[in-house]
Amino acid sequence: MPTSTLSTTTTIVSSTMITASILTTT
């Protein structure tokens, strides 16, 4: 798996987790 793809996937997952946390808190 290319590093760029891994970075993109990690960024997407992080954003999703942050969004989920915000929605849960709110």
mmJSON file of the N, C-alpha and C atoms, coordinates in Angstrom:
{"data_MODEL":{"atom_site":{
"group_PDB":["ATOM","ATOM","ATOM","ATOM","ATOM","ATOM","ATOM","ATOM","ATOM","ATOM","ATOM","ATOM","ATOM","ATOM","ATOM","ATOM","ATOM","ATOM","ATOM","ATOM","ATOM","ATOM","ATOM","ATOM","ATOM","ATOM","ATOM","ATOM","ATOM","ATOM","ATOM","ATOM","ATOM","ATOM","ATOM","ATOM","ATOM","ATOM","ATOM","ATOM","ATOM","ATOM","ATOM","ATOM","ATOM","ATOM","ATOM","ATOM","ATOM","ATOM","ATOM","ATOM","ATOM","ATOM","ATOM","ATOM","ATOM","ATOM","ATOM","ATOM","ATOM","ATOM","ATOM","ATOM","ATOM","ATOM","ATOM","ATOM","ATOM","ATOM","ATOM","ATOM","ATOM","ATOM","ATOM","ATOM","ATOM","ATOM"],
"id":[1,2,3,4,5,6,7,8,9,10,11,12,13,14,15,16,17,18,19,20,21,22,23,24,25,26,27,28,29,30,31,32,33,34,35,36,37,38,39,40,41,42,43,44,45,46,47,48,49,50,51,52,53,54,55,56,57,58,59,60,61,62,63,64,65,66,67,68,69,70,71,72,73,74,75,76,77,78],
"type_symbol":["N","C","C","N","C","C","N","C","C","N","C","C","N","C","C","N","C","C","N","C","C","N","C","C","N","C","C","N","C","C","N","C","C","N","C","C","N","C","C","N","C","C","N","C","C","N","C","C","N","C","C","N","C","C","N","C","C","N","C","C","N","C","C","N","C","C","N","C","C","N","C","C","N","C","C","N","C","C"],
"label_atom_id":["N","CA","C","N","CA","C","N","CA","C","N","CA","C","N","CA","C","N","CA","C","N","CA","C","N","CA","C","N","CA","C","N","CA","C","N","CA","C","N","CA","C","N","CA","C","N","CA","C","N","CA","C","N","CA","C","N","CA","C","N","CA","C","N","CA","C","N","CA","C","N","CA","C","N","CA","C","N","CA","C","N","CA","C","N","CA","C","N","CA","C"],
"label_alt_id":[null,null,null,null,null,null,null,null,null,null,null,null,null,null,null,null,null,null,null,null,null,null,null,null,null,null,null,null,null,null,null,null,null,null,null,null,null,null,null,null,null,null,null,null,null,null,null,null,null,null,null,null,null,null,null,null,null,null,null,null,null,null,null,null,null,null,null,null,null,null,null,null,null,null,null,null,null,null],
"label_comp_id":["MET","MET","MET","PRO","PRO","PRO","THR","THR","THR","SER","SER","SER","THR","THR","THR","LEU","LEU","LEU","SER","SER","SER","THR","THR","THR","THR","THR","THR","THR","THR","THR","THR","THR","THR","ILE","ILE","ILE","VAL","VAL","VAL","SER","SER","SER","SER","SER","SER","THR","THR","THR","MET","MET","MET","ILE","ILE","ILE","THR","THR","THR","ALA","ALA","ALA","SER","SER","SER","ILE","ILE","ILE","LEU","LEU","LEU","THR","THR","THR","THR","THR","THR","THR","THR","THR"],
"label_asym_id":["A","A","A","A","A","A","A","A","A","A","A","A","A","A","A","A","A","A","A","A","A","A","A","A","A","A","A","A","A","A","A","A","A","A","A","A","A","A","A","A","A","A","A","A","A","A","A","A","A","A","A","A","A","A","A","A","A","A","A","A","A","A","A","A","A","A","A","A","A","A","A","A","A","A","A","A","A","A"],
"label_entity_id":["1","1","1","1","1","1","1","1","1","1","1","1","1","1","1","1","1","1","1","1","1","1","1","1","1","1","1","1","1","1","1","1","1","1","1","1","1","1","1","1","1","1","1","1","1","1","1","1","1","1","1","1","1","1","1","1","1","1","1","1","1","1","1","1","1","1","1","1","1","1","1","1","1","1","1","1","1","1"],
"label_seq_id":[1,1,1,2,2,2,3,3,3,4,4,4,5,5,5,6,6,6,7,7,7,8,8,8,9,9,9,10,10,10,11,11,11,12,12,12,13,13,13,14,14,14,15,15,15,16,16,16,17,17,17,18,18,18,19,19,19,20,20,20,21,21,21,22,22,22,23,23,23,24,24,24,25,25,25,26,26,26],
"pdbx_PDB_ins_code":[null,null,null,null,null,null,null,null,null,null,null,null,null,null,null,null,null,null,null,null,null,null,null,null,null,null,null,null,null,null,null,null,null,null,null,null,null,null,null,null,null,null,null,null,null,null,null,null,null,null,null,null,null,null,null,null,null,null,null,null,null,null,null,null,null,null,null,null,null,null,null,null,null,null,null,null,null,null],
"Cartn_x":[0.848,0.0,0.876,0.671,1.475,1.299,2.358,2.323,1.257,1.094,0.113,-1.299,-1.57,-2.893,-3.108,-2.054,-2.154,-2.407,-1.704,-1.886,-3.302,-3.796,-5.149,-6.174,-6.004,-6.941,-6.919,-5.713,-5.579,-6.263,-6.095,-6.712,-8.228,-8.76,-10.212,-10.744,-10.061,-10.497,-10.462,-9.389,-9.272,-10.41,-10.692,-11.77,-13.112,-13.321,-14.565,-14.708,-13.603,-13.628,-13.904,-13.262,-13.467,-14.924,-15.449,-16.841,-17.78,-17.511,-18.351,-18.3,-17.114,-16.975,-17.779,-17.719,-18.462,-19.959,-20.425,-21.851,-22.298,-21.436,-21.788,-21.847,-20.882,-20.836,-22.034,-22.373,-23.491,-24.795],
"Cartn_y":[-1.208,0.0,1.248,2.124,3.355,4.207,4.947,5.785,6.86,7.408,8.471,7.968,6.742,6.166,5.962,5.505,5.27,6.576,7.623,8.93,9.434,9.309,9.772,9.016,7.693,6.875,7.279,7.499,7.893,9.227,10.171,11.489,11.372,10.548,10.368,9.749,8.729,8.06,9.04,9.829,10.802,11.812,12.313,13.288,12.677,11.423,10.747,10.596,10.206,10.023,11.342,12.424,13.746,14.172,13.976,14.353,13.558,12.267,11.409,11.895,12.294,12.781,14.052,14.955,16.214,15.932,15.044,14.722,14.072,13.214,12.522,13.52,14.447,15.434,16.373,16.741,17.649,16.853],
"Cartn_z":[0.0,0.0,0.0,-0.969,-1.051,0.2,0.53,1.725,1.597,0.389,0.176,0.478,0.042,0.28,1.771,2.462,3.898,4.629,4.207,4.834,4.62,3.403,3.094,3.921,4.01,4.782,6.241,6.785,8.186,8.429,7.481,7.627,7.623,6.71,6.623,7.909,8.402,9.636,10.799,10.878,11.963,11.902,10.707,10.544,10.955,10.568,10.911,12.421,13.07,14.523,15.224,14.751,15.349,15.173,13.968,13.704,14.594,14.738,15.578,17.025,17.477,18.854,19.065,18.083,18.178,18.206,17.328,17.273,18.575,19.13,20.379,21.525,21.565,22.645,22.539,21.31,21.098,21.152],
"occupancy":[1.0,1.0,1.0,1.0,1.0,1.0,1.0,1.0,1.0,1.0,1.0,1.0,1.0,1.0,1.0,1.0,1.0,1.0,1.0,1.0,1.0,1.0,1.0,1.0,1.0,1.0,1.0,1.0,1.0,1.0,1.0,1.0,1.0,1.0,1.0,1.0,1.0,1.0,1.0,1.0,1.0,1.0,1.0,1.0,1.0,1.0,1.0,1.0,1.0,1.0,1.0,1.0,1.0,1.0,1.0,1.0,1.0,1.0,1.0,1.0,1.0,1.0,1.0,1.0,1.0,1.0,1.0,1.0,1.0,1.0,1.0,1.0,1.0,1.0,1.0,1.0,1.0,1.0],
"B_iso_or_equiv":[0.0,0.0,0.0,0.0,0.0,0.0,0.0,0.0,0.0,0.0,0.0,0.0,0.0,0.0,0.0,0.0,0.0,0.0,0.0,0.0,0.0,0.0,0.0,0.0,0.0,0.0,0.0,0.0,0.0,0.0,0.0,0.0,0.0,0.0,0.0,0.0,0.0,0.0,0.0,0.0,0.0,0.0,0.0,0.0,0.0,0.0,0.0,0.0,0.0,0.0,0.0,0.0,0.0,0.0,0.0,0.0,0.0,0.0,0.0,0.0,0.0,0.0,0.0,0.0,0.0,0.0,0.0,0.0,0.0,0.0,0.0,0.0,0.0,0.0,0.0,0.0,0.0,0.0],
"pdbx_formal_charge":[null,null,null,null,null,null,null,null,null,null,null,null,null,null,null,null,null,null,null,null,null,null,null,null,null,null,null,null,null,null,null,null,null,null,null,null,null,null,null,null,null,null,null,null,null,null,null,null,null,null,null,null,null,null,null,null,null,null,null,null,null,null,null,null,null,null,null,null,null,null,null,null,null,null,null,null,null,null],
"auth_seq_id":[1,1,1,2,2,2,3,3,3,4,4,4,5,5,5,6,6,6,7,7,7,8,8,8,9,9,9,10,10,10,11,11,11,12,12,12,13,13,13,14,14,14,15,15,15,16,16,16,17,17,17,18,18,18,19,19,19,20,20,20,21,21,21,22,22,22,23,23,23,24,24,24,25,25,25,26,26,26],
"auth_comp_id":["MET","MET","MET","PRO","PRO","PRO","THR","THR","THR","SER","SER","SER","THR","THR","THR","LEU","LEU","LEU","SER","SER","SER","THR","THR","THR","THR","THR","THR","THR","THR","THR","THR","THR","THR","ILE","ILE","ILE","VAL","VAL","VAL","SER","SER","SER","SER","SER","SER","THR","THR","THR","MET","MET","MET","ILE","ILE","ILE","THR","THR","THR","ALA","ALA","ALA","SER","SER","SER","ILE","ILE","ILE","LEU","LEU","LEU","THR","THR","THR","THR","THR","THR","THR","THR","THR"],
"auth_asym_id":["A","A","A","A","A","A","A","A","A","A","A","A","A","A","A","A","A","A","A","A","A","A","A","A","A","A","A","A","A","A","A","A","A","A","A","A","A","A","A","A","A","A","A","A","A","A","A","A","A","A","A","A","A","A","A","A","A","A","A","A","A","A","A","A","A","A","A","A","A","A","A","A","A","A","A","A","A","A"],
"auth_atom_id":["N","CA","C","N","CA","C","N","CA","C","N","CA","C","N","CA","C","N","CA","C","N","CA","C","N","CA","C","N","CA","C","N","CA","C","N","CA","C","N","CA","C","N","CA","C","N","CA","C","N","CA","C","N","CA","C","N","CA","C","N","CA","C","N","CA","C","N","CA","C","N","CA","C","N","CA","C","N","CA","C","N","CA","C","N","CA","C","N","CA","C"],
"pdbx_PDB_model_num":[1,1,1,1,1,1,1,1,1,1,1,1,1,1,1,1,1,1,1,1,1,1,1,1,1,1,1,1,1,1,1,1,1,1,1,1,1,1,1,1,1,1,1,1,1,1,1,1,1,1,1,1,1,1,1,1,1,1,1,1,1,1,1,1,1,1,1,1,1,1,1,1,1,1,1,1,1,1]
}}}
